[in-house]
Every structure is written in C-alpha cells, then in structure tokens.
Coordinates of C-alpha atoms in Angstrom, one line a residue:
Chain A
M1 CA -26.8 6.2 25.3
D2 CA -27.1 9.2 22.9
L3 CA -23.4 8.6 22.3
I4 CA -24.3 5.7 20.0
L5 CA -27.5 7.2 18.5
P6 CA -27.2 9.1 15.3
D7 CA -28.2 12.7 15.3
F8 CA -30.6 13.8 12.5
G9 CA -29.2 17.4 12.1
L10 CA -25.6 16.2 11.9
L11 CA -26.6 13.4 9.4
V12 CA -28.2 16.0 7.2
W13 CA -25.2 18.3 7.3
T14 CA -22.8 15.3 6.8
G15 CA -24.8 14.3 3.7
I16 CA -24.7 17.8 2.2
V17 CA -21.1 18.5 3.0
F18 CA -19.8 15.0 2.0
C19 CA -21.7 14.9 -1.3
L20 CA -20.5 18.4 -2.1
L21 CA -16.9 17.5 -1.2
F22 CA -17.1 14.3 -3.2
F23 CA -18.3 16.0 -6.4
L24 CA -15.9 18.9 -6.1
L25 CA -13.0 16.6 -5.5
V26 CA -13.9 14.3 -8.3
K27 CA -14.3 17.1 -10.8
F28 CA -11.5 19.4 -9.8
A29 CA -9.0 17.3 -7.9
W30 CA -9.1 13.5 -8.5
K31 CA -9.6 13.7 -12.3
P32 CA -6.6 16.1 -13.0
I33 CA -4.4 14.5 -10.4
L34 CA -5.0 10.9 -11.5
S35 CA -4.8 11.7 -15.2
A36 CA -1.5 13.6 -14.6
V37 CA -0.1 10.7 -12.6
N38 CA -1.3 8.2 -15.2
T39 CA 0.2 10.2 -18.0
R40 CA 3.5 10.4 -16.2
E41 CA 3.5 6.7 -15.5
Q42 CA 2.7 6.0 -19.1
K43 CA 5.6 8.3 -20.2
I44 CA 8.0 6.6 -17.8
A45 CA 6.8 3.2 -19.0
E46 CA 7.2 4.3 -22.6
A47 CA 10.7 5.6 -21.9
L48 CA 11.6 2.3 -20.2
D49 CA 10.2 0.4 -23.2
L50 CA 12.2 2.5 -25.6
A51 CA 15.4 1.9 -23.5
E52 CA 14.6 -1.8 -23.5
K53 CA 14.1 -1.8 -27.3
T54 CA 17.2 0.2 -27.9
K55 CA 19.1 -2.2 -25.7
A56 CA 17.7 -5.1 -27.7
E57 CA 18.6 -3.4 -31.0
M58 CA 22.1 -2.8 -29.7
Q59 CA 22.3 -6.5 -28.7
A60 CA 21.2 -7.5 -32.2
L61 CA 23.7 -5.2 -33.8
K62 CA 26.4 -6.6 -31.7
A63 CA 25.4 -10.1 -32.4
E64 CA 25.4 -9.3 -36.1
N65 CA 28.9 -7.8 -35.8
D66 CA 30.1 -10.8 -34.0
Q67 CA 28.6 -13.0 -36.7
I68 CA 30.5 -11.1 -39.4
L69 CA 33.7 -11.2 -37.4
K70 CA 33.3 -14.9 -36.8
A71 CA 32.7 -15.5 -40.5
A72 CA 35.7 -13.4 -41.4
R73 CA 37.9 -15.2 -38.9
A74 CA 36.6 -18.6 -40.3
E75 CA 37.4 -17.4 -43.8
R76 CA 40.9 -16.4 -42.8
D77 CA 41.5 -19.7 -41.2
Q78 CA 40.2 -21.5 -44.3
I79 CA 42.5 -19.5 -46.5
L80 CA 45.5 -20.1 -44.2
K81 CA 44.7 -23.8 -44.1
E82 CA 44.5 -23.9 -47.9
A83 CA 47.7 -22.1 -48.3
K84 CA 49.5 -24.4 -45.9
E85 CA 48.0 -27.4 -47.7
A86 CA 49.2 -26.0 -51.1
A87 CA 52.6 -25.4 -49.7
N88 CA 52.8 -28.9 -48.2
S89 CA 51.6 -30.5 -51.4
M90 CA 54.1 -28.5 -53.4
V91 CA 56.9 -29.5 -51.1
E92 CA 55.7 -33.1 -51.3
E93 CA 55.6 -33.0 -55.0
A94 CA 59.1 -31.5 -55.2
K95 CA 60.4 -34.1 -52.9
G96 CA 58.8 -36.9 -55.0
K97 CA 60.2 -35.5 -58.2
A98 CA 63.7 -35.1 -56.6
K99 CA 63.5 -38.7 -55.4
D100 CA 62.4 -40.0 -58.8
E101 CA 65.2 -38.0 -60.4
A102 CA 67.7 -39.3 -58.0
A103 CA 66.5 -42.9 -58.5
K104 CA 66.7 -42.3 -62.3
L105 CA 70.2 -41.0 -62.0
V106 CA 71.2 -43.9 -59.8
E107 CA 69.7 -46.3 -62.2
A108 CA 71.4 -44.6 -65.1
A109 CA 74.7 -44.7 -63.2
R110 CA 74.3 -48.4 -62.4
H111 CA 73.4 -49.1 -66.0
N112 CA 76.5 -47.2 -67.1
I113 CA 78.7 -49.0 -64.6
N114 CA 77.4 -52.4 -65.8
S115 CA 77.9 -51.6 -69.4
E116 CA 81.4 -50.2 -68.6
K117 CA 82.1 -53.3 -66.6
A118 CA 80.9 -55.5 -69.4
A119 CA 83.0 -53.6 -71.9
A120 CA 86.0 -53.8 -69.6
M121 CA 85.5 -57.5 -69.2
A122 CA 85.2 -58.0 -73.0
E123 CA 88.3 -55.9 -73.5
L124 CA 90.1 -57.8 -70.8
K125 CA 89.2 -61.1 -72.3
N126 CA 90.4 -60.0 -75.8
H127 CA 93.6 -58.7 -74.2
I128 CA 94.1 -61.9 -72.3
A129 CA 93.3 -63.9 -75.4
S130 CA 95.9 -62.0 -77.4
L131 CA 98.4 -62.3 -74.5
S132 CA 97.7 -66.0 -74.4
L133 CA 98.2 -66.2 -78.1
E134 CA 101.6 -64.4 -77.8
I135 CA 102.6 -66.6 -74.9
A136 CA 101.5 -69.6 -76.8
E137 CA 103.4 -68.5 -79.9
K138 CA 106.6 -67.9 -77.8
V139 CA 106.2 -71.3 -76.1
V140 CA 105.5 -73.0 -79.3
R141 CA 108.5 -71.4 -81.0
Q142 CA 110.7 -72.5 -78.2
E143 CA 109.5 -76.1 -77.8
L144 CA 109.0 -77.1 -81.4
S145 CA 111.8 -79.7 -81.2
A146 CA 109.7 -82.6 -80.1
D147 CA 106.4 -82.6 -81.9
E148 CA 104.6 -84.8 -79.4
K149 CA 105.8 -82.8 -76.5
Q150 CA 104.9 -79.7 -78.3
K151 CA 101.4 -80.9 -79.0
A152 CA 100.8 -82.1 -75.4
L153 CA 102.0 -78.9 -74.0
A154 CA 99.8 -76.8 -76.3
S155 CA 96.7 -78.7 -75.4
Q156 CA 97.6 -78.5 -71.7
L157 CA 98.0 -74.8 -71.9
A158 CA 94.9 -74.3 -73.8
G159 CA 93.1 -76.4 -71.1
E160 CA 94.6 -74.3 -68.4
I161 CA 93.4 -71.0 -70.1
K162 CA 89.9 -72.4 -70.4
M163 CA 89.9 -73.2 -66.7
N164 CA 90.6 -69.6 -66.0
Chain B
M1 CA 6.3 10.0 10.4
Q2 CA 9.1 11.6 12.4
Q3 CA 7.9 15.0 11.3
A4 CA 4.4 14.0 12.4
G5 CA 5.8 13.0 15.7
K6 CA 7.5 16.4 16.2
F7 CA 4.3 18.0 15.2
S8 CA 2.4 15.9 17.7
S9 CA 4.7 16.8 20.5
L10 CA 4.2 20.5 19.7
L11 CA 0.5 19.7 19.7
Q12 CA 0.9 18.0 23.0
I13 CA 2.5 21.0 24.6
L14 CA -0.3 23.2 23.3
F15 CA -2.8 20.6 24.5
L16 CA -1.3 20.7 28.0
A17 CA -1.3 24.4 28.1
M18 CA -4.9 24.4 27.0
S19 CA -6.0 21.7 29.4
F20 CA -4.5 23.7 32.3
L21 CA -6.5 26.8 31.1
V22 CA -9.6 24.7 30.9
Y23 CA -9.3 22.7 34.1
Q24 CA -7.5 25.0 36.5
P25 CA -10.7 26.8 37.6
L26 CA -12.4 23.5 37.7
A27 CA -9.7 22.0 39.9
N28 CA -10.2 25.0 42.2
A29 CA -13.9 24.7 42.2
S30 CA -13.7 21.0 42.9
K31 CA -13.2 21.8 46.5
E32 CA -16.9 22.0 46.7
E33 CA -17.8 19.7 43.9
A34 CA -16.1 16.4 43.2
F35 CA -14.4 16.3 39.8
N36 CA -16.4 13.9 37.7
V37 CA -14.1 12.3 35.1
G38 CA -16.8 10.4 33.3
E39 CA -19.0 13.5 32.8
M40 CA -16.0 15.6 31.7
I41 CA -14.9 13.0 29.1
M42 CA -18.4 12.5 27.8
H43 CA -18.8 16.3 27.5
H44 CA -15.7 16.4 25.4
I45 CA -16.4 13.6 23.1
K46 CA -20.0 14.5 22.4
D47 CA -21.3 17.1 20.1
A48 CA -22.0 20.7 21.4
H49 CA -23.6 23.9 20.2
E50 CA -20.5 25.9 21.2
W51 CA -16.8 25.4 20.4
H52 CA -15.2 25.6 23.8
V53 CA -11.7 27.1 24.1
A54 CA -11.1 27.9 27.7
G55 CA -12.7 28.8 31.0
E56 CA -15.8 27.6 32.9
G57 CA -19.4 28.5 32.8
K58 CA -20.3 32.0 31.8
E59 CA -16.7 33.3 31.9
S60 CA -15.5 30.7 29.4
I61 CA -14.1 31.7 26.1
S62 CA -16.1 29.9 23.4
L63 CA -17.1 30.1 19.8
Y64 CA -20.8 30.3 19.9
L65 CA -22.2 28.5 16.9
P66 CA -25.5 29.2 15.2
V67 CA -28.5 27.2 16.2
I68 CA -30.9 26.4 13.4
L69 CA -34.3 25.0 14.4
H70 CA -37.1 23.8 12.2
D71 CA -40.3 24.3 14.3
N72 CA -43.1 25.9 12.3
G73 CA -40.6 27.5 10.0
F74 CA -36.9 28.0 10.4
K75 CA -35.4 29.8 13.4
C76 CA -31.8 30.8 13.5
F77 CA -29.9 32.4 16.5
S78 CA -26.6 32.1 18.3
S79 CA -26.1 29.4 20.9
K80 CA -25.0 32.3 23.2
H81 CA -28.7 32.7 24.0
F82 CA -28.5 29.3 25.7
Y83 CA -25.1 29.3 27.3
H84 CA -25.6 32.8 28.6
G85 CA -29.3 32.2 29.2
K86 CA -31.1 31.2 32.4
E87 CA -29.8 28.3 34.4
S88 CA -32.8 26.3 35.6
Q89 CA -33.2 23.1 37.4
V90 CA -35.8 20.5 38.0
P91 CA -35.7 18.3 41.1
S92 CA -35.2 14.7 40.3
S93 CA -36.5 11.6 41.8
D94 CA -33.4 11.2 44.0
S95 CA -32.0 14.1 45.9
T96 CA -30.1 15.7 43.0
A97 CA -31.6 18.0 40.4
Y98 CA -31.5 18.1 36.6
H99 CA -29.7 21.3 35.5
Y100 CA -30.6 22.7 32.1
L101 CA -30.1 26.0 30.3
E102 CA -33.2 27.9 29.4
G103 CA -32.9 30.1 26.3
V104 CA -33.3 33.9 26.4
G105 CA -34.0 36.4 23.6
P106 CA -34.6 34.6 20.3
A107 CA -34.1 31.3 22.0
K108 CA -37.0 31.9 24.4
G109 CA -39.2 28.9 24.7
Y110 CA -36.4 26.4 24.1
A111 CA -34.1 24.7 26.6
L112 CA -30.7 23.0 26.2
Y113 CA -30.2 19.9 28.3
H114 CA -27.2 17.7 27.6
E115 CA -26.7 19.5 24.3
K116 CA -30.1 18.6 23.1
I117 CA -32.7 21.3 22.4
Y118 CA -36.2 20.8 23.8
K119 CA -39.3 22.8 23.3
L120 CA -40.5 24.1 26.7
D121 CA -44.1 23.9 27.8
Q122 CA -45.6 27.1 29.1
I123 CA -46.8 26.5 32.6
G124 CA -48.1 30.0 33.4
T125 CA -47.2 33.6 33.4
A126 CA -45.4 35.8 36.0
N127 CA -45.2 39.6 35.7
G128 CA -46.7 39.3 32.2
Q129 CA -43.8 37.0 31.1
P130 CA -44.5 33.4 30.2
V131 CA -43.0 30.8 32.5
Y132 CA -41.7 27.6 31.0
N133 CA -40.8 24.2 32.4
L134 CA -39.0 21.1 31.3
K135 CA -40.8 18.0 32.3
F136 CA -38.7 14.9 33.1
H137 CA -39.8 11.4 32.7
G138 CA -37.2 9.2 34.3
E139 CA -33.8 10.6 33.3
H140 CA -34.9 12.1 30.0
P141 CA -37.0 15.2 29.4
H142 CA -40.5 14.5 28.2
N143 CA -40.8 17.6 26.1
A144 CA -41.1 17.8 22.3
M145 CA -37.9 18.3 20.3
P146 CA -37.7 20.7 17.4
T147 CA -35.8 19.5 14.4
D148 CA -32.3 20.6 15.2
L149 CA -30.3 21.5 12.1
S150 CA -27.8 23.6 14.0
I151 CA -24.2 24.2 13.0
T152 CA -22.9 22.3 15.9
K153 CA -19.2 21.8 16.8
N154 CA -19.1 18.7 14.7
V155 CA -20.8 20.3 11.7
A156 CA -18.4 23.3 12.0
S157 CA -15.5 20.9 12.2
L158 CA -16.9 18.9 9.3
I159 CA -17.1 22.0 7.1
F160 CA -13.6 23.1 8.2
G161 CA -12.1 19.7 7.5
S162 CA -13.8 19.5 4.1
L163 CA -12.6 22.9 3.2
L164 CA -9.1 21.9 4.2
I165 CA -9.2 18.8 2.1
L166 CA -10.6 20.8 -0.8
I167 CA -7.9 23.4 -0.5
I168 CA -5.1 20.8 -0.3
M169 CA -6.3 18.7 -3.1
L170 CA -7.1 21.7 -5.4
S171 CA -3.6 23.0 -4.9
V172 CA -2.2 19.6 -5.7
A173 CA -4.3 19.5 -8.8
R174 CA -3.2 23.0 -9.7
F175 CA 0.4 21.9 -9.6
Y176 CA -0.2 19.3 -12.2
K177 CA -2.3 21.7 -14.3
R178 CA 0.5 24.2 -14.3
N179 CA 3.5 21.9 -14.7
G180 CA 2.0 19.1 -16.7
A181 CA 2.9 15.5 -15.9
V182 CA 6.2 16.1 -14.2
A183 CA 7.8 14.9 -11.0
P184 CA 5.9 16.4 -8.1
K185 CA 7.2 19.1 -5.9
G186 CA 6.0 20.6 -2.6
L187 CA 2.5 19.6 -1.5
A188 CA 2.0 17.4 -4.5
K189 CA 5.2 15.5 -3.6
F190 CA 3.8 14.7 -0.2
F191 CA 0.3 13.7 -1.3
E192 CA 1.1 11.9 -4.6
P193 CA 2.5 8.8 -3.0
I194 CA -0.5 8.6 -0.7
I195 CA -2.9 9.0 -3.7
V196 CA -1.0 6.4 -5.6
M197 CA -1.1 4.1 -2.6
V198 CA -4.9 4.4 -2.4
R199 CA -5.1 3.7 -6.2
D200 CA -2.6 0.8 -6.2
D201 CA -2.6 -0.9 -2.8
I202 CA -6.3 -0.3 -2.0
A203 CA -8.3 -0.1 -5.2
K204 CA -6.2 -2.1 -7.7
A205 CA -5.2 -4.8 -5.2
N206 CA -8.8 -5.6 -4.2
I207 CA -11.0 -4.7 -7.2
D208 CA -10.9 -6.4 -10.7
Q209 CA -8.2 -5.0 -13.0
H210 CA -10.7 -3.6 -15.5
K211 CA -13.2 -2.1 -13.1
Y212 CA -11.2 -0.5 -10.3
H213 CA -10.8 2.9 -12.1
K214 CA -14.5 3.7 -11.4
Y215 CA -14.1 3.4 -7.6
V216 CA -10.7 5.2 -7.1
P217 CA -12.3 8.7 -6.6
Y218 CA -14.7 7.3 -4.0
L219 CA -12.0 5.5 -2.1
L220 CA -9.7 8.5 -2.3
T221 CA -12.5 10.7 -0.9
I222 CA -13.3 8.5 2.0
F223 CA -9.7 7.9 2.8
F224 CA -8.7 11.6 2.9
F225 CA -12.0 12.6 4.6
I226 CA -11.3 10.1 7.5
W227 CA -7.6 10.7 7.7
I228 CA -7.7 14.5 7.7
N229 CA -10.6 14.7 10.1
N230 CA -9.0 12.1 12.4
M231 CA -5.9 14.3 12.5
L232 CA -8.0 17.4 13.1
G233 CA -9.6 15.6 16.0
L234 CA -6.2 15.2 17.6
I235 CA -5.5 18.9 17.7
P236 CA -6.8 20.0 21.0
I237 CA -7.6 23.7 20.2
L238 CA -10.1 25.5 18.1
P239 CA -9.8 24.4 14.5
G240 CA -9.7 20.8 15.8
G241 CA -10.6 18.8 18.8
A242 CA -14.0 17.9 17.7
N243 CA -14.7 14.2 18.0
L244 CA -16.0 14.2 14.4
T245 CA -14.9 10.8 13.1
G246 CA -15.6 9.4 16.5
N247 CA -19.2 10.4 16.1
I248 CA -21.6 7.6 15.2
T249 CA -23.6 9.8 12.8
I250 CA -20.5 10.4 10.6
T251 CA -19.4 6.8 10.6
L252 CA -23.0 5.7 9.9
F253 CA -23.1 8.0 6.9
L254 CA -19.8 6.7 5.6
A255 CA -20.8 3.1 6.1
V256 CA -24.1 3.7 4.3
C257 CA -22.1 5.2 1.4
T258 CA -20.0 2.1 1.2
L259 CA -23.1 -0.1 1.5
L260 CA -24.8 1.7 -1.3
V261 CA -21.7 1.6 -3.6
T262 CA -21.3 -2.1 -2.9
V263 CA -25.0 -3.0 -3.4
L264 CA -25.4 -0.8 -6.5
S265 CA -22.3 -2.2 -8.2
G266 CA -23.1 -5.8 -7.3
N267 CA -23.3 -8.0 -10.5
K268 CA -25.1 -11.2 -11.3
N269 CA -22.3 -13.3 -9.8
Y270 CA -22.5 -11.4 -6.5
W271 CA -26.3 -11.7 -6.1
G272 CA -26.0 -15.3 -7.3
H273 CA -23.7 -16.0 -4.3
I274 CA -26.2 -14.4 -2.0
F275 CA -29.5 -15.9 -3.1
W276 CA -28.3 -19.2 -4.6
M277 CA -24.9 -20.1 -3.3
P278 CA -23.3 -22.4 -5.8
G279 CA -21.6 -25.7 -4.9
I280 CA -23.7 -26.6 -1.9
P281 CA -26.8 -28.8 -1.5
V282 CA -30.2 -27.2 -2.0
P283 CA -31.4 -27.1 1.7
M284 CA -28.1 -25.4 2.6
K285 CA -28.7 -22.9 -0.2
I286 CA -32.0 -21.9 1.4
F287 CA -30.4 -21.8 4.8
M288 CA -27.6 -19.5 3.5
I289 CA -29.9 -16.8 2.1
P290 CA -30.7 -15.1 5.4
I291 CA -27.1 -15.4 6.5
E292 CA -25.8 -13.8 3.4
L293 CA -28.5 -11.1 3.5
I294 CA -27.5 -10.2 7.1
G295 CA -23.9 -10.3 6.0
I296 CA -24.5 -7.5 3.5
L297 CA -25.4 -5.3 6.5
T298 CA -23.0 -6.5 9.1
K299 CA -20.0 -5.6 7.0
P300 CA -20.7 -1.9 6.8
F301 CA -22.0 -2.1 10.4
A302 CA -18.6 -3.3 11.5
L303 CA -17.0 -0.5 9.5
M304 CA -19.2 2.0 11.3
I305 CA -18.5 0.7 14.8
R306 CA -14.8 0.2 14.1
L307 CA -14.2 3.8 13.2
F308 CA -16.5 5.2 15.9
A309 CA -15.0 3.1 18.7
N310 CA -11.4 3.6 17.7
I311 CA -11.5 7.3 17.5
T312 CA -13.7 7.8 20.5
A313 CA -11.6 5.4 22.5
G314 CA -8.5 7.4 21.6
H315 CA -10.1 10.6 22.7
I316 CA -11.3 9.0 25.9
I317 CA -7.9 7.6 26.8
V318 CA -6.1 10.9 26.3
L319 CA -8.7 12.8 28.3
A320 CA -8.6 10.1 31.1
L321 CA -4.8 10.2 31.3
I322 CA -4.9 14.0 31.6
S323 CA -7.7 13.7 34.2
I324 CA -5.3 11.8 36.5
I325 CA -3.9 15.2 37.5
F326 CA -7.3 16.6 38.4
I327 CA -8.5 13.5 40.2
N328 CA -5.5 13.6 42.5
K329 CA -5.5 17.4 42.6
N330 CA -1.7 17.5 42.4
I331 CA 0.4 18.9 39.6
A332 CA 3.1 16.3 40.4
W333 CA 0.9 13.6 38.8
A334 CA 1.6 15.4 35.5
G335 CA 4.9 13.5 35.5
L336 CA 3.0 10.3 35.0
S337 CA 0.0 11.4 33.1
V338 CA 1.7 13.7 30.5
P339 CA 4.2 11.1 29.2
M340 CA 1.4 8.5 29.0
A341 CA -0.9 10.9 27.2
L342 CA 2.0 11.9 24.9
F343 CA 2.5 8.2 24.0
I344 CA -1.1 7.6 23.3
S345 CA -1.3 10.8 21.2
V346 CA 1.6 9.6 19.0
L347 CA -0.1 6.3 18.7
E348 CA -3.3 8.0 17.8
I349 CA -1.5 9.7 14.8
L350 CA -0.8 6.2 13.6
V351 CA -4.4 5.1 14.3
A352 CA -5.7 8.2 12.5
F353 CA -3.9 7.0 9.3
L354 CA -4.6 3.3 9.9
Q355 CA -8.4 3.8 10.4
G356 CA -8.7 5.8 7.2
F357 CA -6.6 3.2 5.4
L358 CA -8.7 0.3 6.8
F359 CA -12.0 1.9 6.0
A360 CA -11.0 2.5 2.4
M361 CA -9.3 -1.0 2.2
L362 CA -12.4 -2.8 3.6
S363 CA -14.7 -0.8 1.4
A364 CA -12.5 -1.8 -1.6
L365 CA -12.6 -5.4 -0.5
F366 CA -16.5 -5.3 -0.3
I367 CA -16.7 -3.6 -3.7
G368 CA -14.2 -6.0 -5.2
A369 CA -16.3 -8.9 -4.0
A370 CA -19.4 -7.3 -5.5
V371 CA -17.9 -6.7 -9.0
E372 CA -16.0 -10.0 -9.2
E373 CA -16.7 -12.1 -12.2
A374 CA -17.5 -15.8 -11.9
H375 CA -14.5 -18.1 -12.2
H376 CA -15.6 -21.6 -11.8
Chain C
M1 CA -27.3 0.1 40.8
T2 CA -25.8 2.2 38.0
G3 CA -22.4 2.1 39.7
M4 CA -22.5 -1.7 39.7
F5 CA -23.5 -1.7 36.0
G6 CA -20.5 0.5 35.4
S7 CA -18.2 -2.0 37.1
I8 CA -19.6 -4.9 35.2
A9 CA -19.3 -3.0 32.0
A10 CA -15.6 -2.3 32.8
I11 CA -15.0 -6.0 33.4
G12 CA -16.7 -6.8 30.1
A13 CA -14.6 -4.3 28.3
G14 CA -11.5 -5.8 29.9
L15 CA -12.5 -9.3 28.8
A16 CA -13.1 -8.0 25.2
V17 CA -9.6 -6.4 25.2
L18 CA -8.1 -9.7 26.6
G19 CA -9.6 -11.7 23.7
A20 CA -8.6 -9.1 21.1
G21 CA -5.1 -8.9 22.5
L22 CA -4.6 -12.7 22.3
G23 CA -5.9 -12.7 18.7
I24 CA -3.9 -9.7 17.5
G25 CA -0.8 -11.1 19.2
R26 CA -1.2 -14.3 17.3
I27 CA -1.7 -12.5 14.1
G28 CA 1.3 -10.3 14.6
G29 CA 3.5 -13.2 15.7
S30 CA 2.6 -15.3 12.7
A31 CA 3.0 -12.3 10.3
V32 CA 6.5 -11.7 11.6
E33 CA 7.3 -15.4 11.3
G34 CA 6.0 -15.3 7.7
I35 CA 8.0 -12.3 6.8
A36 CA 11.1 -13.8 8.3
R37 CA 10.6 -16.9 6.2
N38 CA 9.7 -15.1 3.0
P39 CA 10.9 -11.4 3.1
E40 CA 9.8 -10.7 -0.5
A41 CA 6.1 -11.2 0.5
A42 CA 6.4 -8.7 3.4
G43 CA 4.0 -6.2 1.7
K44 CA 1.3 -8.7 1.1
I45 CA 1.6 -10.3 4.5
Q46 CA 1.4 -6.9 6.1
T47 CA -1.8 -6.0 4.3
A48 CA -3.4 -9.4 5.2
M49 CA -2.3 -8.9 8.8
I50 CA -3.8 -5.4 9.0
I51 CA -7.1 -6.7 7.6
A52 CA -7.2 -9.7 10.0
A53 CA -6.2 -7.5 12.9
A54 CA -8.9 -5.0 12.0
L55 CA -11.6 -7.7 11.9
I56 CA -10.6 -8.9 15.4
E57 CA -10.4 -5.4 16.7
G58 CA -13.9 -4.8 15.3
V59 CA -15.2 -7.6 17.5
A60 CA -13.4 -6.2 20.5
L61 CA -14.8 -2.8 19.9
F62 CA -18.3 -4.2 19.9
G63 CA -17.5 -5.3 23.4
V64 CA -16.2 -1.8 24.3
V65 CA -19.3 -0.2 22.9
V66 CA -21.5 -2.5 24.8
G67 CA -19.4 -1.6 27.9
L68 CA -19.9 2.1 27.2
L69 CA -23.6 1.5 26.9
G70 CA -23.6 -0.4 30.2
A71 CA -21.6 2.4 31.9
K72 CA -24.1 5.0 30.8
A73 CA -27.4 3.0 31.2

C-alpha cells in the first residue's frame, strides 16, 4: 500500500531539488542553448534567403539578356527581310524597265518596218507605173497603124494594169 | 540506439554479476527460509535509507545514507545506526513475528520497520537502560512517526541525477558560449537534436505559435529529468538502480507541476470551455461543469500513474525474470531468465525515452489547450 | 485470504493487459496502414499513434496499480 502513497520527506526534497534544477537550467543552460540554436537557425535561414534572392536575380538577369538577344535577333531578321524586299523590288523594277524598253524597241522596229514597207510599196508602184508607161509607149509605137485597134488595145492594157 | 543497446548489454553483464553477488548468499540461506520473490522485488523498488550494493544483513556492503528527523528539533545521524542496530521482533497475531530494526547510538528511541521510521515508546528500564517497544495494530505499527526528511536512496539518486543533468547541460551551454552559434560538436552534437525535438515536435506542435517559447524551458526540464533518471534507474549498481521515476512521490510532484502550469496559464477561452461550454444547450452546460472540473485533475493524475506504473513495472519484470534462477535454485535457469531480462532491459531503454517524451508531450498538449485562443 | 486476493489481482492485471493489448494492437495496425497509404504523413501519424497508445496504456496501468494494491492488501 505504501508503494502508492506519497512520502512527505521525498516530496520536500523533490520540490527543493527540482525547483533548483529548473532555475539553474533555465538561467545557465536553456537560455544560452536555445538562443544559440535560434541564432544559428536564423543565420541558416538568412543564408538560404540570400541564395534564393541571388538565384532570382540571376534569373532576372538571364531573362533580360534573353530579351535583348531576342530583340537583336528580331532586328536582324527585320533588316534581312527589308534588304531582301529591296533587292526584289529592284530586280522587279529592272525587269519592268527592260520589258518596257524591249516593247518600245519592238514597237519602233514594227513602225520602221511598216514605214519601210509603205515606202517600198510606193516606190514599187512608181516603178511599175513607169514600166507600164514604157511598155505602153513601146506597144503604142509598134501598133500605131490602125488607130481603132491602137485605141482599143491601149484602153484594154490600162484596164489590165488597174486590175493589178 | 545501437550504442545504447551495446551500453545496455554491458550494463546487463554488470547487473548479472551484481545480482549473483547479492543473491548468492540468499540462495544458500534459502535452504532454511523460502525465497520470497514478492518481498525481494518490493524491497528493491521501494525507497530505503541505505544504498545497497552487495551482501546480506550485517555483512552487506552498503552506502549508509544520512537520516534527518524532525522531532522536537532536527536530528541527523547515519542510517548505519539502524542497519547495524538491534534486531527486534514483536509476535504477530498469527504465528509469525514482525521483525524491525531498533536504532542504537544517536538513533536510540527510533525503529526502522519496512523502511519507515517510528518513534518507540519506553516500556520500562532494564539495567538502567530504557527499554523500548514497537506496538502493532493489525499489520502496521501504532507508534508515532517523526517527520522523516532523510536523504534516502531516492533523494540521493535525485540529487545525483539532477547534478548529472546540470553538468551535461552546462557543458553543452558552454560549447555554444565558447564557439558561438556554429554546428555542434561532441556532447552538444548529441543533445542538440533532442533539445530541438522537444522545442519543435513537443512545444511548437502542440502550443500556439506565438506562445510556445515561454513553455520550452519547462518542457525541456521535465523531459530531461524523466529521461536521465529513467536511464539511471536501469543501471543496477550504485549511481543508479533507484526506482526514482517509478516512485509515486516524484511522479506526483511532476504531475502537480504540469497541473499548476496548465491552470495558471489557462486563458478566458479555456475557463469558458470549462464553466460554460459553448455550443450546447444550457442544461448540458451545467451538467458539463463538474465533468470538466474533474477532467482538469484526471489528466495530470493519468500522467502521474502512467510514469509510476511504467517504470515500476519495468523494474518488477526485470527483477522477476532474474528471480526465476533463485526460485528454482538452479544456475541453468539463467539460460532462460538472462536473455529474457536482457530483452526487457533493452525495451526499458526505449520506454525510458518514451515515457519522458510522453510526459512532456502530454504536458504540452494540456498547456496548448489552456492557452488556445477561441476560433469560432 | 491474502493469497486469494493476490490471485484475483493477478487475473485483474491480466484482463487489463488483454484490453490494452487489443487497443494498442488496433492503433498500431491502423497507423501502419495509414503510413503505407500516405508515407509523407508518417511523422504526424506516429505522434498521434504514440499519444493514443499512451492513453490506452494509462487505463491499463490503472488496472495494474489496482492489481498491485490487491496483491499487497
């Protein structure tokens, strides 16, 4: 039975020793230990924070670089495109000009040909007319024996020339 | 844990060696007297005025502890005057007799019966010397008891354990003072994770985020007090072996400490839940008041009983298993009892830690409930 | 008479241990199941398990203490 009955003397000693232990530990052990542990944890947390921040900064820097690179690339592309366009337009323009020139030349040639042809025709007509006159003269001189016959022939010949 | 296990097996060997030293004469003597297991175990788990090492009776090797009595002023003398005093007996109602130790020298006039000190009544004189007697009423002496403030085995163990904790923790604190807040080494490396565990897993996990700081020193103190003293109790020889944390007085004191801390830090919300439980009808509110009031006491009461019974049971089991050898009076039984006792001892190392952890954890839980803010 | 009380106390202690064993067994089983289902919560489950086991064990120890009382009375 006295196994489960508290003992007064032991209770008194426990009170004294435990309270003394508690105050000594609080003052000389728990306070320095806990503050040291807290300080270290804070330090570690700060270091981790710093690392995180640095990482973020690096990321931002990298992003910025990427941005710049991207812009540069875009600019280059733009310039290239413009150059190509300019070249194309130049070629087109040259082509057009050449075509126009050619057309003009062809037109001039045709015009020349036509005018030459007309001139040639006129000359040919004149020539034929003079030839015809010569022929007619010869025929007339030969067949001037009979007036009627001569007259009929002359008119017939003239008709035949007109038909041509 | 493995190291602890090795340590324990070393302890176990020591323990066995010691138990042979202690019980061998007893085993021989038991030819006349039957070996009483219950009495032996009770003797070992109860408090005493000597710290027994080896041997039996007057030939035993013991550390005799000072007896301090308050009986019309303080009296202080060695318990040797009881253990080496006069062995007296009083016939009991059945055929056996009550044996008690009558003090001599400075202890004259007092008697030690079942480790309790009684004041003897003078019944006459013989040869000019006073003759004393212890009067029994039923199984218990009827005599007056002086206030016993002796340094008993448990008090000595308590002081030793407390000094040990103090030395350990002061040297851990000195490490931080010398080296600043750096990664711990040596003793600090071993104890820091445990301290952090108490702070984070016990205090922070159960008490409000902004209030737990205040209770960490208390929780640390009870945790290490219980753990270190439990471990000391597992050591079978002199600096340990006392059933300190398995003593109801110690556990009562610790439970009362937790009760006081809980009640004194209880806020409006806590008392509101006790005297006017919100969210239930009024007749139920009235009905709940006594239940809640009893609840305040039953929680630390359970703490007290849990620690007491766990540690006492551990001691009883180890002693009982070792006793198998002496009950059967054959050394061959050691083949059964020693491995079993070893197993239980290793288990007790776990229990030693677990009970300290649980006591602190449940204390933190109660404190946490007392300081919790309303959140409805 | 005292001997008989001792035997009855021993039976009582045995019954208390039986009940506590069943209770703690259930807690342990459920905790292991819970940890297997959700291994991340192992720490929290363990803490809750230890507290619940301690509460049951406390009740069983009341039985043991009463048994001790009976044995000594």
